[in-house]
Short mmCIF file of C-alpha atoms in Angstrom, two decimals:
data_model
loop_
_atom_site.label_atom_id
_atom_site.label_comp_id
_atom_site.label_asym_id
_atom_site.label_seq_id
_atom_site.Cartn_x
_atom_site.Cartn_y
_atom_site.Cartn_z
CA MET A 1 -0.15 0.01 0.03
CA LEU A 2 0.99 3.66 -0.48
CA SER A 3 0.97 4.09 3.22
CA LYS A 4 3.97 1.71 3.38
CA ILE A 5 5.81 3.64 0.70
CA ILE A 6 5.46 7.12 2.39
CA LYS A 7 7.23 6.26 5.79
CA ASN A 8 7.73 9.82 7.16
CA VAL A 9 4.51 11.67 6.02
CA ASN A 10 4.36 13.48 9.37
CA ALA A 11 8.03 14.10 9.68
CA GLY A 12 8.62 17.92 9.42
CA ALA A 13 5.04 18.78 10.07
CA ASP A 14 6.05 21.59 12.31
CA MET A 15 8.29 22.95 9.65
CA GLY A 16 5.40 22.66 7.22
CA PHE A 17 3.10 24.59 9.47
CA LEU A 18 5.64 27.41 9.89
CA ARG A 19 6.12 27.67 6.13
CA GLN A 20 2.41 27.95 5.62
CA LEU A 21 2.15 30.49 8.29
CA ARG A 22 4.92 32.63 6.74
CA ARG A 23 3.14 32.49 3.40
CA TYR A 24 -0.31 33.40 4.64
CA ILE A 25 0.58 35.66 7.67
CA SER A 26 -1.14 38.60 5.77
CA VAL A 27 -3.91 36.76 4.22
CA SER A 28 -6.46 38.94 2.31
CA SER A 29 -10.11 37.98 2.43
CA LYS A 30 -10.43 38.41 -1.34
CA THR A 31 -10.96 35.32 -3.41
CA VAL A 32 -9.93 34.85 -7.12
CA MET A 33 -13.55 35.49 -8.01
CA ASP A 34 -13.69 38.73 -5.98
CA ILE A 35 -10.74 40.05 -7.87
CA ALA A 36 -11.86 38.84 -11.32
CA GLY A 37 -15.36 40.18 -10.61
CA LYS A 38 -14.01 43.71 -10.31
CA ASP A 39 -12.24 43.28 -13.73
CA GLY A 40 -15.40 41.94 -15.39
CA GLU A 41 -13.77 38.66 -16.45
CA LEU A 42 -11.69 35.86 -15.14
CA ARG A 43 -8.31 35.45 -17.03
CA VAL A 44 -6.89 31.86 -16.80
CA PHE A 45 -3.49 30.90 -18.34
CA VAL A 46 -3.43 27.09 -18.70
CA VAL A 47 -0.61 24.90 -19.97
CA ALA A 48 -0.70 21.23 -20.73
CA GLY A 49 2.17 19.49 -22.51
CA GLU A 50 0.89 16.03 -23.48
CA VAL A 51 -2.33 14.13 -24.35
CA SER A 52 -3.34 13.14 -20.71
CA GLY A 53 -2.79 16.82 -19.65
CA ASP A 54 -4.97 18.02 -22.69
CA THR A 55 -7.90 15.82 -21.41
CA ILE A 56 -7.45 17.01 -17.74
CA GLY A 57 -7.12 20.59 -18.99
CA SER A 58 -10.22 20.53 -21.27
CA ARG A 59 -12.35 19.07 -18.44
CA LEU A 60 -11.09 21.72 -15.89
CA MET A 61 -11.75 24.55 -18.51
CA ALA A 62 -15.31 23.20 -18.97
CA SER A 63 -15.85 23.04 -15.21
CA LEU A 64 -14.54 26.52 -14.70
CA LYS A 65 -17.06 27.86 -17.37
CA LYS A 66 -19.83 26.00 -15.66
CA LEU A 67 -19.11 27.31 -12.17
CA SER A 68 -17.88 30.80 -12.71
CA PRO A 69 -20.39 33.71 -12.38
CA THR A 70 -18.01 35.86 -14.45
CA PRO A 71 -17.03 35.29 -18.10
CA ILE A 72 -13.71 33.45 -18.64
CA ARG A 73 -10.96 34.21 -21.11
CA PHE A 74 -8.24 31.47 -21.61
CA ALA A 75 -4.86 31.64 -22.96
CA GLY A 76 -1.85 29.23 -22.91
CA VAL A 77 -0.77 25.90 -24.49
CA GLY A 78 -2.82 22.78 -25.13
CA GLY A 79 -4.11 20.34 -27.54
CA PHE A 80 -7.21 19.55 -29.55
CA LEU A 81 -9.53 18.98 -26.57
CA MET A 82 -8.58 22.27 -24.97
CA SER A 83 -9.11 24.06 -28.21
CA LYS A 84 -12.60 22.86 -28.21
CA GLU A 85 -13.18 24.55 -24.90
CA GLY A 86 -11.85 27.97 -26.30
CA LEU A 87 -8.08 27.81 -26.06
CA LYS A 88 -6.12 29.13 -28.93
CA SER A 89 -2.75 27.43 -28.13
CA LEU A 90 0.44 29.51 -28.56
CA PHE A 91 2.07 26.64 -30.43
CA PRO A 92 1.38 22.90 -30.92
CA MET A 93 1.37 21.12 -27.61
CA GLU A 94 3.61 18.33 -29.02
CA ASP A 95 6.46 20.95 -29.22
CA ILE A 96 7.01 20.36 -25.41
CA ALA A 97 5.93 16.75 -25.07
CA VAL A 98 9.23 15.12 -24.38
CA MET A 99 9.56 12.38 -21.75
CA GLY A 100 12.67 11.12 -20.06
CA ILE A 101 15.95 12.39 -19.06
CA TRP A 102 18.51 11.80 -21.65
CA GLU A 103 15.71 11.89 -24.30
CA LEU A 104 15.38 15.64 -23.48
CA LEU A 105 18.86 16.68 -24.38
CA PRO A 106 18.47 16.90 -28.12
CA HIS A 107 15.31 19.12 -27.76
CA LEU A 108 16.73 21.59 -25.03
CA THR A 109 17.14 24.46 -27.40
CA ARG A 110 13.55 24.21 -28.64
CA ILE A 111 12.22 23.67 -25.11
CA ARG A 112 13.95 26.78 -23.94
CA ALA A 113 12.60 28.79 -26.73
CA LYS A 114 8.97 27.65 -26.09
CA LEU A 115 9.45 28.31 -22.26
CA LYS A 116 10.48 31.96 -23.05
CA GLU A 117 7.54 32.39 -25.43
CA THR A 118 5.15 30.95 -22.85
CA THR A 119 6.50 33.16 -20.13
CA GLU A 120 6.20 36.38 -22.20
CA ALA A 121 2.74 35.45 -23.41
CA ALA A 122 1.52 34.85 -19.86
CA LEU A 123 3.04 38.15 -18.58
CA LEU A 124 1.29 40.12 -21.42
CA PHE A 125 -2.05 38.20 -20.70
CA ARG A 126 -2.02 39.29 -17.07
CA PRO A 127 -3.90 36.29 -15.71
CA HIS A 128 -5.73 36.10 -12.45
CA VAL A 129 -4.87 32.33 -12.35
CA VAL A 130 -2.17 30.28 -13.98
CA VAL A 131 -2.78 26.43 -14.13
CA THR A 132 -0.10 24.04 -15.18
CA VAL A 133 -1.08 20.39 -15.93
CA ASP A 134 1.32 17.58 -15.30
CA SER A 135 4.66 17.93 -17.39
CA LYS A 136 6.50 19.08 -14.38
CA GLY A 137 9.75 19.72 -16.14
CA PHE A 138 8.31 22.55 -18.30
CA SER A 139 5.46 23.54 -15.84
CA PHE A 140 7.72 24.13 -12.82
CA ARG A 141 10.20 26.23 -14.88
CA LEU A 142 7.35 28.27 -16.17
CA LEU A 143 5.77 29.00 -12.78
CA LYS A 144 9.16 29.76 -11.25
CA GLN A 145 10.02 32.28 -14.04
CA LEU A 146 6.68 33.86 -13.74
CA ARG A 147 6.93 34.36 -10.06
CA ALA A 148 10.35 35.72 -10.35
CA ARG A 149 9.31 38.30 -13.13
CA TYR A 150 6.46 39.43 -11.05
CA SER A 151 8.72 39.97 -8.08
CA GLN A 152 11.21 41.87 -10.21
CA GLN A 153 8.56 44.16 -11.59
CA ARG A 154 7.04 44.47 -8.15
CA TRP A 155 3.61 43.91 -9.61
CA ASP A 156 0.85 43.65 -7.04
CA ASP A 157 -1.39 41.51 -9.15
CA CYS A 158 0.62 38.39 -9.05
CA PRO A 159 -1.60 35.49 -10.32
CA VAL A 160 -2.41 32.39 -8.14
CA HIS A 161 -0.39 29.46 -9.34
CA PHE A 162 -2.07 25.94 -9.46
CA HIS A 163 -0.43 22.71 -10.56
CA TYR A 164 -2.67 19.82 -11.53
CA VAL A 165 -1.16 16.34 -10.96
CA ALA A 166 1.31 16.35 -8.16
CA PRO A 167 4.76 15.34 -9.09
CA SER A 168 5.53 11.74 -7.91
CA PHE A 169 8.65 12.81 -6.00
CA TRP A 170 7.49 10.53 -3.16
CA ALA A 171 8.48 7.56 -5.35
CA TRP A 172 12.13 8.73 -5.70
CA LYS A 173 15.03 8.55 -3.25
CA GLY A 174 15.39 12.01 -1.84
CA GLY A 175 12.38 13.16 -3.80
CA GLU A 176 10.35 14.61 -0.98
CA ALA A 177 12.98 17.31 -0.35
CA ARG A 178 12.19 18.76 -3.65
CA LEU A 179 8.63 19.46 -2.61
CA LYS A 180 9.79 22.06 -0.19
CA ASP A 181 11.14 24.33 -2.94
CA LEU A 182 7.86 24.17 -4.87
CA ALA A 183 6.19 26.24 -2.18
CA ASN A 184 8.18 29.27 -3.41
CA PHE A 185 6.34 29.39 -6.79
CA VAL A 186 3.36 27.02 -6.46
CA ASP A 187 0.36 28.22 -4.39
CA HIS A 188 -1.74 24.89 -4.59
CA VAL A 189 -1.31 21.47 -5.99
CA PHE A 190 -4.17 19.22 -7.13
CA CYS A 191 -3.34 15.57 -6.25
CA ILE A 192 -4.73 12.55 -8.04
CA LEU A 193 -3.43 9.85 -5.80
CA PRO A 194 -4.57 9.39 -2.13
CA ASN A 195 -1.12 9.61 -0.40
CA GLU A 196 -0.09 12.81 -2.13
CA GLU A 197 -2.06 15.46 -0.24
CA ALA A 198 -0.38 14.54 3.25
CA VAL A 199 3.03 14.29 1.60
CA CYS A 200 2.66 17.75 -0.05
CA LYS A 201 1.23 19.45 3.26
CA SER A 202 3.93 17.82 5.46
CA ASN A 203 6.44 19.67 3.13
CA GLY A 204 4.75 23.08 3.43
CA LEU A 205 2.85 22.83 0.08
CA ALA A 206 -0.92 23.52 -0.02
CA ALA A 207 -2.66 20.64 -1.72
CA THR A 208 -6.03 18.99 -2.31
CA PHE A 209 -6.78 15.39 -3.28
CA VAL A 210 -9.40 15.83 -5.93
CA GLY A 211 -9.51 12.23 -7.25
CA HIS A 212 -8.01 10.50 -10.32
CA PRO A 213 -8.88 12.05 -13.65
CA ILE A 214 -10.05 8.55 -14.86
CA LEU A 215 -13.18 8.95 -12.65
CA GLU A 216 -14.36 11.43 -15.33
CA ASP A 217 -14.78 8.52 -17.78
CA VAL A 218 -17.05 6.81 -15.27
CA LEU A 219 -19.25 9.92 -14.85
CA GLU A 220 -19.47 10.55 -18.68
CA LEU A 221 -20.24 6.90 -19.64
CA ASN A 222 -22.54 6.05 -16.70
CA SER A 223 -24.47 9.32 -16.72
CA GLY A 224 -27.67 9.15 -14.76
CA LYS A 225 -26.78 6.23 -12.73
CA GLN A 226 -25.96 6.27 -9.01
CA ILE A 227 -22.60 4.71 -8.46
CA SER A 228 -20.56 4.16 -5.37
CA PRO A 229 -16.75 4.13 -5.57
CA HIS A 230 -16.84 0.35 -4.96
CA GLU A 231 -19.01 -0.19 -7.91
CA CYS A 232 -17.10 1.74 -10.55
CA LYS A 233 -16.97 -0.24 -13.82
CA ILE A 234 -17.40 0.69 -17.49
CA GLU A 235 -18.99 -2.05 -19.62
CA GLY A 236 -18.51 -1.60 -23.21
CA ASN A 237 -20.62 -3.23 -25.99
CA ARG A 238 -18.74 -6.34 -27.26
CA GLU A 239 -21.27 -7.36 -29.75
CA ASP A 240 -21.45 -3.85 -31.37
CA PHE A 241 -17.65 -3.80 -31.69
CA GLN A 242 -17.45 -7.31 -33.25
CA SER A 243 -20.19 -6.45 -35.70
CA LYS A 244 -18.70 -3.16 -36.94
CA HIS A 245 -15.19 -4.58 -37.37
CA GLY A 246 -15.98 -8.13 -38.64
CA VAL A 247 -14.47 -9.80 -35.55
CA PRO A 248 -15.72 -13.44 -35.18
CA SER A 249 -17.28 -14.10 -31.85
CA GLY A 250 -14.64 -16.84 -31.06
CA ALA A 251 -11.65 -14.86 -31.96
CA THR A 252 -8.74 -13.87 -29.62
CA VAL A 253 -8.50 -10.11 -29.48
CA VAL A 254 -5.57 -8.36 -27.89
CA SER A 255 -5.87 -4.61 -27.13
CA LEU A 256 -2.61 -2.84 -27.72
CA LEU A 257 -1.95 0.59 -26.19
CA PRO A 258 1.61 1.74 -27.21
CA GLY A 259 1.52 5.16 -25.62
CA SER A 260 0.45 8.77 -26.27
CA ARG A 261 3.83 10.42 -27.09
CA LEU A 262 5.53 9.88 -30.39
CA GLN A 263 8.80 9.03 -28.82
CA GLU A 264 7.48 6.13 -26.76
CA VAL A 265 5.16 4.88 -29.56
CA THR A 266 8.13 4.62 -32.03
CA LYS A 267 9.94 2.47 -29.45
CA MET A 268 7.05 0.28 -28.20
CA LEU A 269 5.05 -0.28 -31.44
CA SER A 270 7.69 -2.47 -33.03
CA ILE A 271 8.03 -4.49 -29.91
CA PHE A 272 4.24 -4.89 -29.73
CA ALA A 273 4.24 -6.07 -33.46
CA ASN A 274 6.80 -8.62 -32.91
CA THR A 275 4.95 -9.89 -29.77
CA MET A 276 1.88 -10.50 -31.91
CA GLU A 277 3.92 -12.28 -34.55
CA GLN A 278 5.08 -14.66 -31.85
CA LEU A 279 1.53 -15.17 -30.66
CA GLN A 280 -0.03 -15.79 -34.04
CA ASP A 281 0.84 -19.44 -34.16
CA SER A 282 -0.77 -20.19 -30.91
CA PHE A 283 -4.32 -18.98 -31.90
CA ASN A 284 -6.39 -19.85 -34.81
CA GLU A 285 -7.98 -16.28 -35.13
CA LEU A 286 -5.89 -13.57 -33.65
CA PHE A 287 -6.79 -9.96 -33.89
CA ALA A 288 -5.00 -6.85 -32.74
CA VAL A 289 -6.83 -3.74 -31.68
CA ILE A 290 -4.50 -0.67 -31.62
CA HIS A 291 -5.65 2.28 -29.63
CA LEU A 292 -4.61 5.70 -30.86
CA ALA A 293 -3.94 8.60 -28.60
CA PRO A 294 -5.59 11.95 -29.71
CA ASN A 295 -2.21 13.08 -31.12
CA GLN A 296 -1.87 13.63 -34.85
CA LEU A 297 1.86 12.77 -35.00
CA VAL A 298 1.17 9.44 -33.07
CA GLU A 299 -1.97 8.77 -35.40
CA ASP A 300 0.01 9.26 -38.63
CA TYR A 301 2.83 7.03 -37.43
CA ILE A 302 0.57 4.14 -36.38
CA LYS A 303 -1.55 4.32 -39.50
CA ALA A 304 1.62 4.03 -41.72
CA PHE A 305 3.10 1.30 -39.50
CA VAL A 306 0.03 -0.84 -39.41
CA HIS A 307 0.43 -1.76 -43.09
CA LYS A 308 3.20 -3.97 -41.99
CA TRP A 309 1.30 -5.62 -39.17
CA PRO A 310 1.70 -9.44 -38.89
CA VAL A 311 -1.91 -10.03 -37.89
CA PRO A 312 -5.39 -8.52 -38.79
CA ALA A 313 -5.39 -4.99 -36.90
CA ILE A 314 -8.14 -2.69 -35.99
CA VAL A 315 -7.29 1.05 -35.27
CA VAL A 316 -9.44 2.66 -32.69
CA PRO A 317 -9.22 6.51 -32.84
CA GLY A 318 -8.39 8.48 -29.72
CA GLY A 319 -10.73 10.88 -28.03
CA HIS A 320 -13.76 8.45 -28.13
CA PRO A 321 -14.05 6.83 -24.73
CA ARG A 322 -17.15 4.82 -25.63
CA MET A 323 -15.41 3.26 -28.65
CA LYS A 324 -12.39 2.53 -26.44
CA TYR A 325 -14.36 0.63 -23.85
CA ASP A 326 -16.34 -1.24 -26.52
CA ALA A 327 -13.00 -2.46 -27.80
CA PHE A 328 -11.86 -3.32 -24.19
CA ASN A 329 -15.07 -5.43 -23.72
CA ALA A 330 -14.39 -7.29 -26.87
CA SER A 331 -10.84 -8.02 -25.94
CA THR A 332 -9.40 -11.14 -24.18
CA VAL A 333 -6.32 -9.28 -22.73
CA ALA A 334 -4.32 -6.10 -23.25
CA LEU A 335 -0.91 -5.09 -23.65
CA CYS A 336 0.02 -1.55 -22.65
CA THR A 337 2.78 0.89 -22.18
CA SER A 338 2.90 2.06 -18.55
CA GLY A 339 0.52 4.96 -17.84
CA THR A 340 -2.94 5.86 -17.00
CA VAL A 341 -4.29 3.43 -19.41
CA ALA A 342 -3.51 0.61 -16.75
CA VAL A 343 -6.21 2.17 -14.53
CA GLU A 344 -8.66 2.47 -17.50
CA LEU A 345 -8.13 -1.29 -18.20
CA GLN A 346 -9.04 -1.91 -14.44
CA LEU A 347 -12.29 0.03 -14.96
CA ALA A 348 -13.02 -2.20 -17.80
CA ARG A 349 -11.97 -5.20 -15.77
CA LEU A 350 -9.66 -6.31 -18.72
CA PRO A 351 -6.63 -8.28 -17.55
CA CYS A 352 -3.35 -6.77 -18.89
CA VAL A 353 0.43 -6.90 -19.14
CA VAL A 354 2.41 -3.63 -18.69
CA ALA A 355 5.49 -2.98 -20.64
CA TYR A 356 8.03 -0.17 -20.64
CA ARG A 357 11.34 0.81 -22.39
CA ALA A 358 13.32 3.98 -22.55
CA HIS A 359 16.78 5.34 -23.28
CA LEU A 360 19.39 3.01 -21.71
CA LEU A 361 20.62 5.76 -19.43
CA THR A 362 17.16 6.88 -18.32
CA GLU A 363 16.50 3.23 -17.47
CA SER A 364 19.68 3.07 -15.50
CA PHE A 365 18.64 6.28 -13.58
CA ILE A 366 15.20 4.92 -12.81
CA GLN A 367 16.60 1.70 -11.47
CA TYR A 368 19.02 3.64 -9.23
CA LYS A 369 16.64 6.35 -7.89
CA ALA A 370 13.25 4.59 -7.58
CA LYS A 371 12.06 3.63 -4.04
CA ILE A 372 9.34 1.23 -5.30
CA PRO A 373 9.64 -1.82 -7.34
CA TYR A 374 6.61 -1.35 -9.59
CA ILE A 375 5.88 1.18 -12.31
CA SER A 376 2.04 0.61 -12.98
CA LEU A 377 -0.41 2.44 -10.76
CA PRO A 378 -2.48 -0.53 -9.69
CA ASN A 379 0.67 -2.41 -8.53
CA ILE A 380 1.89 0.71 -6.71
CA LEU A 381 -1.54 1.20 -4.93
CA MET A 382 -1.89 -2.42 -3.92
CA ASP A 383 1.82 -2.89 -3.13
CA SER A 384 1.83 -6.13 -5.00
CA ALA A 385 2.50 -7.40 -8.52
CA ILE A 386 -1.10 -7.81 -9.38
CA ILE A 387 -0.31 -6.96 -13.00
CA PRO A 388 2.63 -8.46 -14.72
CA GLU A 389 5.28 -5.96 -15.64
CA ALA A 390 7.96 -6.46 -18.30
CA LEU A 391 10.28 -3.45 -17.89
CA PHE A 392 13.58 -2.34 -19.37
CA HIS A 393 15.70 -5.41 -20.54
CA ALA A 394 12.78 -7.72 -19.80
CA CYS A 395 10.50 -6.02 -22.25
CA THR A 396 11.15 -8.24 -25.22
CA PRO A 397 8.68 -9.73 -27.65
CA THR A 398 9.52 -13.22 -26.44
CA ASN A 399 8.80 -12.36 -22.74
CA LEU A 400 5.73 -10.40 -23.55
CA ALA A 401 4.27 -13.12 -25.63
CA SER A 402 4.95 -15.60 -22.88
CA LEU A 403 3.30 -13.36 -20.16
CA LEU A 404 0.29 -12.81 -22.47
CA LYS A 405 -0.16 -16.54 -23.17
CA GLU A 406 0.06 -17.30 -19.53
CA LEU A 407 -2.43 -14.65 -18.52
CA MET A 408 -4.92 -15.92 -21.29
CA HIS A 409 -4.80 -19.42 -20.20
CA ASN A 410 -4.72 -18.90 -16.40
CA LYS A 411 -8.16 -17.93 -15.10
CA GLU A 412 -6.83 -17.48 -11.59
CA LEU A 413 -4.38 -14.68 -12.73
CA GLN A 414 -7.21 -12.99 -14.59
CA GLU A 415 -9.57 -13.23 -11.56
CA LYS A 416 -6.74 -11.80 -9.39
CA GLN A 417 -6.62 -8.64 -11.51
CA ILE A 418 -10.39 -8.23 -11.72
CA VAL A 419 -10.84 -8.65 -7.86
CA ALA A 420 -8.08 -6.11 -7.18
CA ALA A 421 -9.51 -3.63 -9.57
CA GLU A 422 -12.53 -2.72 -7.24
CA LYS A 423 -10.06 -1.91 -4.52
CA VAL A 424 -7.80 0.13 -6.82
CA ILE A 425 -10.65 2.26 -8.18
CA SER A 426 -12.10 2.95 -4.84
CA LEU A 427 -8.68 4.29 -3.67
CA LEU A 428 -8.75 6.92 -6.39
CA PHE A 429 -11.88 8.76 -4.87
CA PRO A 430 -11.24 11.40 -2.13
CA SER A 431 -13.07 10.36 0.93
CA GLU A 432 -14.18 14.00 1.52
CA ARG A 433 -15.37 15.60 -1.63
CA ILE A 434 -15.71 19.40 -1.00
CA ILE A 435 -17.17 21.68 -3.66
CA TYR A 436 -16.75 25.42 -2.85
CA ASN A 437 -19.60 27.79 -3.23
CA SER A 438 -18.49 31.45 -2.63
CA ALA A 439 -16.82 31.56 0.63
CA GLU A 440 -18.84 28.55 2.03
CA GLN A 441 -17.67 24.91 1.86
CA VAL A 442 -20.37 22.55 0.70
CA LYS A 443 -19.65 18.85 1.23
CA GLU A 444 -20.97 16.80 -1.63
CA ARG A 445 -22.36 13.51 -0.65
CA SER A 446 -23.75 12.46 -3.88
CA PHE A 447 -21.27 10.77 -6.12
CA SER A 448 -23.18 11.46 -9.22
CA SER A 449 -22.72 15.23 -8.74
CA PHE A 450 -18.96 14.91 -8.17
CA SER A 451 -16.08 15.09 -10.58
CA PRO A 452 -12.38 15.64 -10.00
CA SER A 453 -12.47 18.77 -12.37
CA ILE A 454 -15.52 20.26 -10.62
CA MET A 455 -13.65 19.91 -7.29
CA ALA A 456 -10.56 21.53 -8.67
CA ALA A 457 -12.47 24.33 -10.50
CA SER A 458 -14.35 25.28 -7.40
CA THR A 459 -11.15 25.44 -5.38
CA ILE A 460 -9.48 27.70 -7.93
CA LEU A 461 -12.46 30.10 -8.12
CA TRP A 462 -12.80 30.54 -4.36
CA HIS A 463 -9.23 30.29 -3.45
CA VAL A 464 -8.23 33.13 -0.98
CA LYS A 465 -5.55 35.09 -2.63
CA PRO A 466 -2.62 35.79 -0.13
#
């Protein structure tokens, strides 16, 4: 369990209290909405650097528009989904979507240029609120530069800085010490895992556990139903998927999720293709379902690659949750690159194998610095190898094919994942769901009226500005 991972959550609590006291010693009673109301609009500068961040950002934008009594104007960086909510991105989000340590080096010049461009645009926009979503490398540099510039100019209208998706420093040796520095330029963090709020607060960083973004899928696809955290499940339409794509009812279908960033897809897709080639002799009718991320570069690459695929392949477009869960329901097992998708598969109760490869030096760094032995969120939450993981040098087609065959033929292993899924999903709900309404706190008791983005949006709007 995560409680075992974070051994000293309360250590330094006194220091955290003093840090908070210093930051809020002269607290004004004005909320973000009080200040925005006087200006006649709420200006929100929001930045997301990858597909998952684009999804979170778009839902947050929609919730802000729903809750705000004042018109909202957005600026910043985002993808297709955020553009649908009214954001005109400064540049394509993919320009800053780089994952890894050594993988970043060839792109440093471009990233620095985009950081400068984003900083200048934010200063010109004069936002009431700045929200960065995940992508901590770019996000924290941006927030730090903005705070420094406002301090240098001695402007008294410094925006409130929010960061959505707490950095997983708790998973790294010496990582918690880095949280202490964030309080100098981050005003509030929205956490998506149950342990993170306490870890942030113990290090002097204001934080709220709003729940995991995957819960939004549950709300969208089960609209109108009363659902408790222990009953969260998304059931797709197996028959409809099979009919639309000509999949025989007795076929073996493997869902493949190679990632959302082009750099990881180019590395993982060939491994997945070779894995399917090794599996094809073991099954009479074997189909691959390749799930695309809503990323044009990824989509173009996969569609070009699929012509060389060793088995019949069905491509499912990104950004369509219903189609995705229909495909999951029609699948026997899944093979995925580590990420949020492991939790999506738990929602669908689809047994899976998790794979991950990176640059050799990045892999060495992870092995040296990581405090925990797992990479997939369900295993981390359960502190147990519920889901088979093939990482680094173990991530080979031969090994992956062996793990998938064992999972497909072993009902006990499948059941183990399905049983654990209920516990995993329930942990992703905040036990106390607070929605702010003006200066009052209203505790939401009905799950059907709750969403992580609503909780985050209400916290932003009624945040008391120091």
